[in-house]
Short mmCIF file of C-alpha atoms and ligand atoms in Angstrom, two decimals:
data_model
loop_
_atom_site.label_atom_id
_atom_site.label_comp_id
_atom_site.label_asym_id
_atom_site.label_seq_id
_atom_site.Cartn_x
_atom_site.Cartn_y
_atom_site.Cartn_z
CA MET P 1 4.89 23.26 164.75
CA GLY P 2 8.81 22.38 164.94
CA LEU P 3 11.23 23.42 162.20
CA LEU P 4 12.41 19.13 162.83
CA ASP P 5 8.84 17.38 163.66
CA ASP P 6 9.49 13.78 162.81
CA LYS P 7 12.56 13.93 162.23
CA VAL P 8 15.55 11.30 164.16
CA VAL P 9 18.79 13.90 164.74
CA LEU P 10 22.14 11.94 166.00
CA ILE P 11 24.44 14.88 167.96
CA THR P 12 27.47 14.05 168.99
CA GLY P 13 29.57 15.15 172.09
CA GLY P 14 25.87 16.85 173.34
CA SER P 15 26.19 16.05 177.06
CA ARG P 16 27.53 19.12 177.50
CA GLY P 17 28.16 23.15 175.39
CA ILE P 18 27.31 23.96 172.13
CA GLY P 19 25.50 19.72 171.83
CA GLU P 20 23.51 19.95 175.49
CA ALA P 21 21.91 23.41 173.33
CA ILE P 22 21.86 21.66 170.00
CA VAL P 23 19.91 18.77 171.64
CA LYS P 24 17.89 20.89 173.37
CA LYS P 25 16.66 22.81 170.28
CA CYS P 26 16.16 20.49 168.50
CA ILE P 27 14.06 18.37 170.51
CA ALA P 28 12.27 22.01 170.74
CA GLU P 29 11.98 22.22 167.26
CA GLY P 30 9.94 18.48 167.30
CA ALA P 31 12.99 15.84 166.42
CA THR P 32 13.64 12.83 167.92
CA VAL P 33 17.56 12.94 169.03
CA ALA P 34 20.05 10.77 169.95
CA PHE P 35 23.00 12.25 171.53
CA THR P 36 26.51 10.91 172.70
CA TYR P 37 29.28 11.34 175.43
CA ARG P 38 32.05 10.20 176.15
CA SER P 39 32.11 10.49 180.09
CA SER P 40 29.78 12.39 181.44
CA ALA P 41 27.32 9.98 182.14
CA ASP P 42 25.56 12.07 185.17
CA ARG P 43 24.85 15.14 182.76
CA ALA P 44 23.50 12.69 180.02
CA ASN P 45 20.61 11.16 182.54
CA ALA P 46 20.28 14.60 183.28
CA ILE P 47 18.91 15.66 180.20
CA VAL P 48 17.56 13.06 179.00
CA LYS P 49 15.51 13.60 182.78
CA GLU P 50 14.57 16.97 181.88
CA LEU P 51 13.52 16.16 178.41
CA GLY P 52 11.40 13.21 178.25
CA ASP P 53 11.34 10.42 175.90
CA LYS P 54 11.57 11.78 172.69
CA VAL P 55 15.19 11.78 173.70
CA LYS P 56 18.17 8.98 174.42
CA GLY P 57 21.89 9.43 175.47
CA TYR P 58 23.96 6.97 173.99
CA GLN P 59 28.07 6.56 175.58
CA SER P 60 30.00 6.25 172.74
CA ASP P 61 33.72 7.16 171.94
CA ALA P 62 33.50 9.01 168.94
CA SER P 63 37.17 8.57 167.08
CA ASP P 64 36.86 4.84 167.53
CA PHE P 65 35.91 3.29 164.33
CA ALA P 66 33.64 0.40 165.21
CA ALA P 67 32.34 1.96 168.37
CA CYS P 68 30.80 4.29 165.77
CA GLU P 69 29.63 1.28 163.58
CA GLU P 70 27.91 -0.26 166.76
CA LEU P 71 26.01 2.84 167.74
CA ILE P 72 24.59 4.10 164.37
CA LYS P 73 23.59 0.28 164.20
CA GLN P 74 21.24 0.85 167.32
CA VAL P 75 20.16 4.06 166.50
CA VAL P 76 18.59 3.28 163.95
CA ALA P 77 17.48 0.21 165.36
CA ASP P 78 16.20 2.02 167.72
CA ASN P 79 14.52 4.66 165.60
CA GLU P 80 14.53 3.22 162.47
CA ARG P 81 15.53 6.67 160.35
CA ILE P 82 19.08 9.09 160.87
CA ASP P 83 17.75 12.36 159.07
CA VAL P 84 19.91 14.64 160.48
CA LEU P 85 23.60 13.79 161.54
CA ILE P 86 25.61 16.23 163.71
CA ASN P 87 29.11 15.60 163.84
CA ASN P 88 29.64 18.07 167.13
CA ALA P 89 31.97 16.21 169.43
CA GLY P 90 35.17 17.98 169.82
CA ILE P 91 38.06 18.68 171.49
CA THR P 92 41.59 21.17 172.85
CA LYS P 93 45.16 20.55 173.75
CA ASP P 94 46.28 23.78 172.91
CA THR P 95 50.10 24.42 173.12
CA LEU P 96 52.57 25.81 171.23
CA MET P 97 53.86 23.18 168.01
CA LEU P 98 57.56 23.52 169.80
CA ARG P 99 56.17 22.35 172.53
CA MET P 100 53.22 19.51 170.74
CA SER P 101 53.23 16.01 171.55
CA GLU P 102 52.63 13.66 169.25
CA ALA P 103 49.93 12.22 172.14
CA GLN P 104 48.48 15.48 171.39
CA TRP P 105 48.23 15.79 168.26
CA ASP P 106 47.13 12.26 167.62
CA ASP P 107 44.12 13.35 170.55
CA VAL P 108 43.12 15.72 168.41
CA ILE P 109 43.17 14.73 165.22
CA HIS P 110 41.14 11.58 166.29
CA VAL P 111 38.54 13.00 168.44
CA ASN P 112 37.93 16.24 165.96
CA LEU P 113 38.54 15.00 162.23
CA LYS P 114 38.18 10.90 161.94
CA SER P 115 35.17 10.87 164.76
CA VAL P 116 33.89 12.99 161.41
CA PHE P 117 35.01 9.89 159.04
CA ASN P 118 33.50 7.55 161.27
CA LEU P 119 30.23 8.13 162.11
CA THR P 120 30.03 9.51 158.04
CA LYS P 121 31.32 6.35 156.96
CA HIS P 122 28.45 4.25 159.23
CA ALA P 123 25.37 6.78 158.89
CA MET P 124 26.13 6.81 155.01
CA ARG P 125 24.32 3.38 154.23
CA THR P 126 21.25 4.54 156.32
CA MET P 127 20.84 7.76 154.85
CA LEU P 128 21.59 6.59 151.29
CA LYS P 129 18.72 3.46 151.32
CA GLN P 130 16.48 6.77 152.78
CA ARG P 131 17.93 8.84 149.56
CA SER P 132 17.70 11.95 151.99
CA GLY P 133 19.53 13.15 154.95
CA SER P 134 21.38 15.95 156.10
CA ILE P 135 25.33 15.99 157.85
CA ILE P 136 26.20 19.12 159.86
CA ASN P 137 30.20 18.97 160.82
CA MET P 138 31.32 21.72 163.44
CA SER P 139 34.23 23.88 161.88
CA SER P 140 35.62 26.24 163.56
CA VAL P 141 37.01 29.85 162.23
CA VAL P 142 39.69 28.37 163.42
CA GLY P 143 40.42 25.94 160.85
CA VAL P 144 39.74 28.67 158.27
CA PHE P 145 41.92 31.02 160.06
CA GLY P 146 44.21 29.59 161.52
CA ASN P 147 45.62 29.83 165.31
CA ALA P 148 48.58 30.68 166.93
CA GLY P 149 48.73 27.30 169.71
CA GLN P 150 46.30 25.93 167.99
CA ALA P 151 48.39 24.01 164.92
CA ASN P 152 46.43 20.79 166.59
CA TYR P 153 42.63 21.92 166.29
CA ALA P 154 43.47 24.30 162.97
CA ALA P 155 44.46 21.37 161.27
CA SER P 156 41.30 19.27 162.02
CA LYS P 157 38.59 22.12 161.50
CA ALA P 158 40.37 22.57 158.19
CA GLY P 159 39.87 19.10 157.79
CA ILE P 160 37.18 18.92 158.79
CA ILE P 161 35.62 21.20 155.35
CA GLY P 162 38.12 20.15 153.17
CA PHE P 163 36.18 16.66 153.93
CA THR P 164 32.12 18.35 153.64
CA LYS P 165 32.82 19.56 150.58
CA SER P 166 34.17 16.31 149.18
CA ILE P 167 30.95 14.55 151.02
CA ALA P 168 28.46 17.16 149.23
CA LYS P 169 30.42 16.36 145.83
CA GLU P 170 29.69 12.81 146.32
CA VAL P 171 25.91 11.67 147.46
CA GLY P 172 24.64 15.31 146.64
CA SER P 173 22.88 13.26 143.39
CA ARG P 174 21.08 11.17 146.41
CA GLY P 175 19.14 13.16 147.94
CA ILE P 176 22.13 13.45 150.74
CA ARG P 177 23.30 17.00 151.93
CA CYS P 178 26.29 18.24 154.02
CA ASN P 179 27.27 21.34 155.38
CA ALA P 180 29.72 22.81 157.92
CA ILE P 181 29.31 24.97 160.89
CA ALA P 182 32.01 27.23 161.66
CA PRO P 183 31.65 28.75 165.41
CA GLY P 184 33.81 31.70 166.43
CA PHE P 185 34.51 32.17 170.07
CA ILE P 186 31.77 30.46 171.90
CA ALA P 187 31.24 30.70 175.98
CA THR P 188 31.37 26.50 177.18
CA GLU P 189 33.40 25.15 179.33
CA MET P 190 36.08 24.92 175.91
CA THR P 191 36.71 28.59 175.76
CA ASP P 192 36.46 28.87 179.75
CA GLU P 193 39.62 27.76 180.16
CA LEU P 194 41.28 31.10 178.42
CA SER P 195 42.27 33.63 180.51
CA ASP P 196 40.37 36.54 181.49
CA ASP P 197 43.27 38.72 179.15
CA VAL P 198 42.54 36.13 176.09
CA LYS P 199 38.94 36.63 176.64
CA LYS P 200 38.72 40.47 176.14
CA ALA P 201 41.68 40.08 173.37
CA TYR P 202 39.02 37.95 171.87
CA THR P 203 35.99 39.77 172.27
CA ASP P 204 37.87 43.35 171.51
CA ALA P 205 38.28 41.34 167.22
CA ILE P 206 34.24 40.27 167.27
CA PRO P 207 32.76 42.94 165.50
CA LEU P 208 29.41 42.33 167.69
CA LYS P 209 31.46 42.47 171.62
CA ARG P 210 30.74 38.95 173.19
CA PHE P 211 31.30 35.77 172.40
CA GLY P 212 28.49 33.25 170.89
CA GLU P 213 25.70 31.80 172.65
CA ALA P 214 25.76 27.82 172.20
CA GLU P 215 22.27 28.80 171.22
CA ASP P 216 23.73 30.83 168.26
CA VAL P 217 24.81 27.86 167.51
CA ALA P 218 21.90 25.39 167.67
CA ASN P 219 20.12 27.57 166.02
CA ALA P 220 22.79 27.09 162.87
CA CYS P 221 22.07 23.90 163.03
CA VAL P 222 18.08 23.72 162.97
CA TYR P 223 18.55 25.54 159.64
CA LEU P 224 20.81 23.12 158.39
CA GLY P 225 19.17 20.21 159.22
CA SER P 226 15.54 21.37 158.77
CA ASP P 227 13.82 21.90 155.25
CA MET P 228 14.80 25.15 155.30
CA SER P 229 17.54 24.64 153.33
CA THR P 230 16.83 21.86 150.89
CA TYR P 231 18.90 23.35 148.37
CA VAL P 232 22.01 24.13 150.44
CA SER P 233 25.10 21.81 150.70
CA GLY P 234 28.56 21.76 150.86
CA GLN P 235 28.78 25.13 152.89
CA VAL P 236 30.33 26.87 155.58
CA LEU P 237 28.01 28.89 157.51
CA SER P 238 30.42 30.67 159.95
CA VAL P 239 28.04 31.49 163.26
CA CYS P 240 31.01 33.93 164.52
CA GLY P 241 29.30 37.84 165.33
CA ALA P 242 31.22 38.77 161.72
CA MET P 243 34.49 37.93 163.01
CA ASN P 244 35.20 35.54 159.97
CA THR P 245 34.71 38.52 157.69
P1 NAP T 301 32.95 21.13 175.25
O1 NAP T 301 31.58 22.29 176.01
O2 NAP T 301 34.29 21.39 175.46
O3 NAP T 301 31.84 19.52 174.32
C1 NAP T 301 32.63 19.19 173.89
C2 NAP T 301 31.19 17.36 174.05
O4 NAP T 301 32.00 17.03 173.41
C3 NAP T 301 30.91 16.80 175.23
O5 NAP T 301 29.29 16.25 175.17
C4 NAP T 301 32.09 15.72 175.15
O6 NAP T 301 31.59 14.26 175.66
C5 NAP T 301 31.98 15.85 173.13
N1 NAP T 301 32.99 14.67 173.59
C6 NAP T 301 34.36 14.83 173.81
N2 NAP T 301 35.74 14.00 173.25
C7 NAP T 301 34.28 12.86 172.26
C8 NAP T 301 34.57 12.20 171.90
N3 NAP T 301 36.11 10.85 171.89
N4 NAP T 301 33.75 10.76 171.57
C9 NAP T 301 32.15 11.19 171.90
N5 NAP T 301 32.03 12.66 172.61
C10 NAP T 301 32.76 13.72 173.29
O7 NAP T 301 32.86 21.74 173.78
P2 NAP T 301 31.90 23.10 172.91
O8 NAP T 301 32.70 24.17 173.73
O9 NAP T 301 30.50 22.84 173.31
O10 NAP T 301 31.93 22.55 171.71
C11 NAP T 301 31.87 22.09 170.91
C12 NAP T 301 31.97 21.70 169.25
O11 NAP T 301 32.13 22.91 168.79
C13 NAP T 301 33.53 20.85 168.90
O12 NAP T 301 34.15 20.18 168.34
C14 NAP T 301 34.22 22.12 169.09
O13 NAP T 301 36.00 21.80 168.58
C15 NAP T 301 33.62 23.64 168.14
N6 NAP T 301 33.64 24.39 168.62
C16 NAP T 301 33.73 25.71 169.47
C17 NAP T 301 33.84 26.69 169.54
C18 NAP T 301 33.79 27.71 171.06
O14 NAP T 301 33.59 28.64 171.00
N7 NAP T 301 33.07 26.80 172.16
C19 NAP T 301 33.97 27.50 168.90
C20 NAP T 301 34.94 26.80 167.24
C21 NAP T 301 34.05 25.12 167.58
P3 NAP T 301 31.76 14.15 177.58
O15 NAP T 301 31.06 15.49 178.08
O16 NAP T 301 31.34 13.03 178.01
O17 NAP T 301 33.15 14.36 178.19
#
């Protein structure tokens, strides 16, 4: 018996990194999984081939409001319900404020923050009809503390926290929960871009003395998506090796 038996889980950005680990964990825990990607069609197809017919990939831009409406219609048509929505898709465009272009600001805000509005808004109708649902939004410790060179990213991730708490209050009475996860530094392609010096400095500052694994974050998603957490809502769960302490 799995922790997510009979649940339909929709994950944005499931083709790589943390999202891919969440897809795999949810399947291992018995869920039916729909996941999105923006451009990695080959990787998405490989995941579907590996995991079998309980998982389906959808090419859909999470920052596009109309595309998200279409996506939710398709996922509901395919599965009849959405029990867990995991807003995981995200990007970085790091640079110091003086050099940050309007496009770098807009892209990060649209993909990281507006996407959470887009998916939540369109999935909400289905969850309200069900009178149940768990929404999990991928924030970051950077959204809590800030980080030099990441003003756009930090603003998007802090915005996600305010959004999460508001939605938890707005729809709690309808049986819908909403929580955020704040990962610290997790070994994925996103953090691969960091120089060895920066990686060492971050590792030194992490009490557990290592970057987290994508699976560490996926485990937290299983907890928040499952009935193990039915009285947990409006919270920010840090998965950061005690960095945020
Ligand atoms: P990643 O390896 O770069 O993967 C990003 C995923 O998001 C990919 O599947 C990508 O799809 C998808 N994506 C990007 N833009 C999209 C869009 N417009 N529409 C739909 N999907 C889109 O990133 P990651 O490290 O796994 O990070 C996942 C989430 O965790 C992000 O929200 C990130 O901010 C957050 N996070 C990461 C860390 C970390 O240390 N890695 C720490 C804190 C928070 P394609 O493959 O098609 O491009």
